[in-house]
Amino acid sequence: MNITLVTCNRRKSKSVTYGVARQLIGALLEDGTLYEFCLPQDMPHVCTACYACFTDSEEKCPGRKYLEPILAAMENSQLLIFCVPVYAFHLPGQLKTFLEHLSYRWAVHRADPTMLQKQAVIITSAAGAGMRRAEQDVRDSMNYWCVARTWGIQIASWGHDWADLPKHFQRKIDEKTKRTIHKIKAHQTHLTPCLKVRVLYSFYRFLHLRRKMVPIDDEYWIRMEAGATAPTET
Ligand SMILES: Cc1cc2nc3c(=O)[nH]c(=O)nc-3n(C[C@H](O)[C@H](O)[C@H](O)COP(=O)(O)O)c2cc1C
């Protein structure tokens, strides 16, 4: 399958989250394409709340040139992987900035229906605390982007790098990774959105098609309706 990988630092061989991502990619990429982006280098623009994406067009975003290659890669991928080291109990600021740029893609605005055919993995690692919150920070966007299935892998590294992880840490991580690979493969054959995503997509679709929300967003859903279908039941 094609995979888009988003990382938040260049620690590569030292990085715990990147180490897990490499395991997932090794098992799932097969003859697909890997698109790799590192933040903030690949998305250095910070949202300045110009509101262009909400009120006019996402094309008018001053950071659009950075966003476009990432969006194209995600559109062409079946799996999105986010490496999320925990910084100050939450996700890194560079990832928050990236997710903010895609707020217009939330179902409350203009959801991309191709997300209903994708899965995502959020790999969080902290020295000891904050993985749950950091995962939720990213999961909120996955759900409101309407990604069909989102899986989480949380790792307490206790200050170790990937290269010097004790054997029993590595064994536990291998088990978590294997379970996630199994779930991704099992769902990939007949991928259906989870209940939360089905409800969110259907609810906002209902409101937009009845012109109950912002006109620019309602028009988008009405135009899209010609080609798109609502998510199916599991
Ligand atoms: C700026 C910064 C802030 C951090 N804040 C936390 C934190 O709040 N809680 C924690 O347990 N670890 C914290 N850490 C440690 C990292 O989350 C931890 O080393 C993690 O395993 C790094 O992931 P990586 O190896 O994929 O980069 C912080 C590290 C940095 C650089």
mmCIF file with all atom_site columns, N, CA and C in Angstrom, residues 95-122:
data_model
loop_
_atom_site.group_PDB
_atom_site.id
_atom_site.type_symbol
_atom_site.label_atom_id
_atom_site.label_alt_id
_atom_site.label_comp_id
_atom_site.label_asym_id
_atom_site.label_entity_id
_atom_site.label_seq_id
_atom_site.pdbx_PDB_ins_code
_atom_site.Cartn_x
_atom_site.Cartn_y
_atom_site.Cartn_z
_atom_site.occupancy
_atom_site.B_iso_or_equiv
_atom_site.pdbx_formal_charge
_atom_site.auth_seq_id
_atom_site.auth_comp_id
_atom_site.auth_asym_id
_atom_site.auth_atom_id
_atom_site.pdbx_PDB_model_num
ATOM 1  N N  . LEU A 1 95  ? 3.680   19.903 14.447 1.00 0.00 ? 95  LEU A N  1
ATOM 2  C CA . LEU A 1 95  ? 2.588   19.048 13.963 1.00 0.00 ? 95  LEU A CA 1
ATOM 3  C C  . LEU A 1 95  ? 1.247   19.747 14.182 1.00 0.00 ? 95  LEU A C  1
ATOM 4  N N  . LYS A 1 96  ? 1.144   20.473 15.283 1.00 0.00 ? 96  LYS A N  1
ATOM 5  C CA . LYS A 1 96  ? -0.087  21.230 15.559 1.00 0.00 ? 96  LYS A CA 1
ATOM 6  C C  . LYS A 1 96  ? -0.314  22.257 14.449 1.00 0.00 ? 96  LYS A C  1
ATOM 7  N N  . THR A 1 97  ? 0.785   22.940 14.074 1.00 0.00 ? 97  THR A N  1
ATOM 8  C CA . THR A 1 97  ? 0.710   23.929 12.997 1.00 0.00 ? 97  THR A CA 1
ATOM 9  C C  . THR A 1 97  ? 0.206   23.294 11.699 1.00 0.00 ? 97  THR A C  1
ATOM 10 N N  . PHE A 1 98  ? 0.761   22.112 11.373 1.00 0.00 ? 98  PHE A N  1
ATOM 11 C CA . PHE A 1 98  ? 0.333   21.402 10.161 1.00 0.00 ? 98  PHE A CA 1
ATOM 12 C C  . PHE A 1 98  ? -1.156  21.057 10.247 1.00 0.00 ? 98  PHE A C  1
ATOM 13 N N  . LEU A 1 99  ? -1.581  20.535 11.382 1.00 0.00 ? 99  LEU A N  1
ATOM 14 C CA . LEU A 1 99  ? -2.987  20.140 11.526 1.00 0.00 ? 99  LEU A CA 1
ATOM 15 C C  . LEU A 1 99  ? -3.909  21.363 11.469 1.00 0.00 ? 99  LEU A C  1
ATOM 16 N N  . GLU A 1 100 ? -3.439  22.477 12.005 1.00 0.00 ? 100 GLU A N  1
ATOM 17 C CA . GLU A 1 100 ? -4.256  23.709 11.947 1.00 0.00 ? 100 GLU A CA 1
ATOM 18 C C  . GLU A 1 100 ? -4.520  24.108 10.493 1.00 0.00 ? 100 GLU A C  1
ATOM 19 N N  . HIS A 1 101 ? -3.506  23.941 9.632  1.00 0.00 ? 101 HIS A N  1
ATOM 20 C CA . HIS A 1 101 ? -3.690  24.289 8.222  1.00 0.00 ? 101 HIS A CA 1
ATOM 21 C C  . HIS A 1 101 ? -4.773  23.451 7.554  1.00 0.00 ? 101 HIS A C  1
ATOM 22 N N  . LEU A 1 102 ? -5.056  22.299 8.137  1.00 0.00 ? 102 LEU A N  1
ATOM 23 C CA . LEU A 1 102 ? -6.073  21.433 7.532  1.00 0.00 ? 102 LEU A CA 1
ATOM 24 C C  . LEU A 1 102 ? -7.404  21.490 8.283  1.00 0.00 ? 102 LEU A C  1
ATOM 25 N N  . SER A 1 103 ? -7.606  22.531 9.064  1.00 0.00 ? 103 SER A N  1
ATOM 26 C CA . SER A 1 103 ? -8.893  22.691 9.768  1.00 0.00 ? 103 SER A CA 1
ATOM 27 C C  . SER A 1 103 ? -10.049 22.816 8.777  1.00 0.00 ? 103 SER A C  1
ATOM 28 N N  . TYR A 1 104 ? -9.754  23.391 7.603  1.00 0.00 ? 104 TYR A N  1
ATOM 29 C CA . TYR A 1 104 ? -10.839 23.532 6.608  1.00 0.00 ? 104 TYR A CA 1
ATOM 30 C C  . TYR A 1 104 ? -11.287 22.180 6.076  1.00 0.00 ? 104 TYR A C  1
ATOM 31 N N  . ARG A 1 105 ? -10.476 21.123 6.318  1.00 0.00 ? 105 ARG A N  1
ATOM 32 C CA . ARG A 1 105 ? -10.828 19.779 5.878  1.00 0.00 ? 105 ARG A CA 1
ATOM 33 C C  . ARG A 1 105 ? -11.651 19.019 6.921  1.00 0.00 ? 105 ARG A C  1
ATOM 34 N N  . TRP A 1 106 ? -12.001 19.660 8.037  1.00 0.00 ? 106 TRP A N  1
ATOM 35 C CA . TRP A 1 106 ? -12.851 19.001 9.032  1.00 0.00 ? 106 TRP A CA 1
ATOM 36 C C  . TRP A 1 106 ? -14.275 18.909 8.457  1.00 0.00 ? 106 TRP A C  1
ATOM 37 N N  . ALA A 1 107 ? -14.993 17.886 8.888  1.00 0.00 ? 107 ALA A N  1
ATOM 38 C CA . ALA A 1 107 ? -16.346 17.648 8.358  1.00 0.00 ? 107 ALA A CA 1
ATOM 39 C C  . ALA A 1 107 ? -17.265 18.840 8.584  1.00 0.00 ? 107 ALA A C  1
ATOM 40 N N  . VAL A 1 108 ? -16.990 19.613 9.617  1.00 0.00 ? 108 VAL A N  1
ATOM 41 C CA . VAL A 1 108 ? -17.814 20.800 9.885  1.00 0.00 ? 108 VAL A CA 1
ATOM 42 C C  . VAL A 1 108 ? -17.645 21.828 8.759  1.00 0.00 ? 108 VAL A C  1
ATOM 43 N N  . HIS A 1 109 ? -16.522 21.719 8.023  1.00 0.00 ? 109 HIS A N  1
ATOM 44 C CA . HIS A 1 109 ? -16.289 22.598 6.851  1.00 0.00 ? 109 HIS A CA 1
ATOM 45 C C  . HIS A 1 109 ? -16.368 21.759 5.566  1.00 0.00 ? 109 HIS A C  1
ATOM 46 N N  . ARG A 1 110 ? -15.184 21.375 5.003  1.00 0.00 ? 110 ARG A N  1
ATOM 47 C CA . ARG A 1 110 ? -15.214 20.724 3.685  1.00 0.00 ? 110 ARG A CA 1
ATOM 48 C C  . ARG A 1 110 ? -14.391 19.427 3.725  1.00 0.00 ? 110 ARG A C  1
ATOM 49 N N  . ALA A 1 111 ? -15.020 18.356 4.145  1.00 0.00 ? 111 ALA A N  1
ATOM 50 C CA . ALA A 1 111 ? -14.313 17.068 4.282  1.00 0.00 ? 111 ALA A CA 1
ATOM 51 C C  . ALA A 1 111 ? -13.931 16.517 2.913  1.00 0.00 ? 111 ALA A C  1
ATOM 52 N N  . ASP A 1 112 ? -12.792 15.815 2.876  1.00 0.00 ? 112 ASP A N  1
ATOM 53 C CA . ASP A 1 112 ? -12.354 15.132 1.659  1.00 0.00 ? 112 ASP A CA 1
ATOM 54 C C  . ASP A 1 112 ? -12.848 13.683 1.761  1.00 0.00 ? 112 ASP A C  1
ATOM 55 N N  . PRO A 1 113 ? -13.805 13.282 0.927  1.00 0.00 ? 113 PRO A N  1
ATOM 56 C CA . PRO A 1 113 ? -14.393 11.932 1.082  1.00 0.00 ? 113 PRO A CA 1
ATOM 57 C C  . PRO A 1 113 ? -13.399 10.798 0.861  1.00 0.00 ? 113 PRO A C  1
ATOM 58 N N  . THR A 1 114 ? -12.252 11.074 0.232  1.00 0.00 ? 114 THR A N  1
ATOM 59 C CA . THR A 1 114 ? -11.266 9.983  0.042  1.00 0.00 ? 114 THR A CA 1
ATOM 60 C C  . THR A 1 114 ? -10.699 9.533  1.392  1.00 0.00 ? 114 THR A C  1
ATOM 61 N N  . MET A 1 115 ? -10.828 10.380 2.423  1.00 0.00 ? 115 MET A N  1
ATOM 62 C CA . MET A 1 115 ? -10.345 9.994  3.762  1.00 0.00 ? 115 MET A CA 1
ATOM 63 C C  . MET A 1 115 ? -11.117 8.791  4.305  1.00 0.00 ? 115 MET A C  1
ATOM 64 N N  . LEU A 1 116 ? -12.346 8.619  3.817  1.00 0.00 ? 116 LEU A N  1
ATOM 65 C CA . LEU A 1 116 ? -13.159 7.481  4.270  1.00 0.00 ? 116 LEU A CA 1
ATOM 66 C C  . LEU A 1 116 ? -12.564 6.154  3.812  1.00 0.00 ? 116 LEU A C  1
ATOM 67 N N  . GLN A 1 117 ? -11.574 6.214  2.906  1.00 0.00 ? 117 GLN A N  1
ATOM 68 C CA . GLN A 1 117 ? -10.932 4.984  2.415  1.00 0.00 ? 117 GLN A CA 1
ATOM 69 C C  . GLN A 1 117 ? -9.491  4.868  2.905  1.00 0.00 ? 117 GLN A C  1
ATOM 70 N N  . LYS A 1 118 ? -9.157  5.582  3.982  1.00 0.00 ? 118 LYS A N  1
ATOM 71 C CA . LYS A 1 118 ? -7.779  5.539  4.490  1.00 0.00 ? 118 LYS A CA 1
ATOM 72 C C  . LYS A 1 118 ? -7.753  5.107  5.956  1.00 0.00 ? 118 LYS A C  1
ATOM 73 N N  . GLN A 1 119 ? -6.591  4.571  6.344  1.00 0.00 ? 119 GLN A N  1
ATOM 74 C CA . GLN A 1 119 ? -6.346  4.293  7.757  1.00 0.00 ? 119 GLN A CA 1
ATOM 75 C C  . GLN A 1 119 ? -5.179  5.171  8.204  1.00 0.00 ? 119 GLN A C  1
ATOM 76 N N  . ALA A 1 120 ? -5.092  5.387  9.511  1.00 0.00 ? 120 ALA A N  1
ATOM 77 C CA . ALA A 1 120 ? -3.991  6.176  10.062 1.00 0.00 ? 120 ALA A CA 1
ATOM 78 C C  . ALA A 1 120 ? -3.432  5.483  11.297 1.00 0.00 ? 120 ALA A C  1
ATOM 79 N N  . VAL A 1 121 ? -2.143  5.684  11.520 1.00 0.00 ? 121 VAL A N  1
ATOM 80 C CA . VAL A 1 121 ? -1.514  5.210  12.764 1.00 0.00 ? 121 VAL A CA 1
ATOM 81 C C  . VAL A 1 121 ? -0.848  6.409  13.428 1.00 0.00 ? 121 VAL A C  1
ATOM 82 N N  . ILE A 1 122 ? -1.118  6.577  14.715 1.00 0.00 ? 122 ILE A N  1
ATOM 83 C CA . ILE A 1 122 ? -0.477  7.637  15.495 1.00 0.00 ? 122 ILE A CA 1
ATOM 84 C C  . ILE A 1 122 ? 0.489   6.953  16.462 1.00 0.00 ? 122 ILE A C  1
#
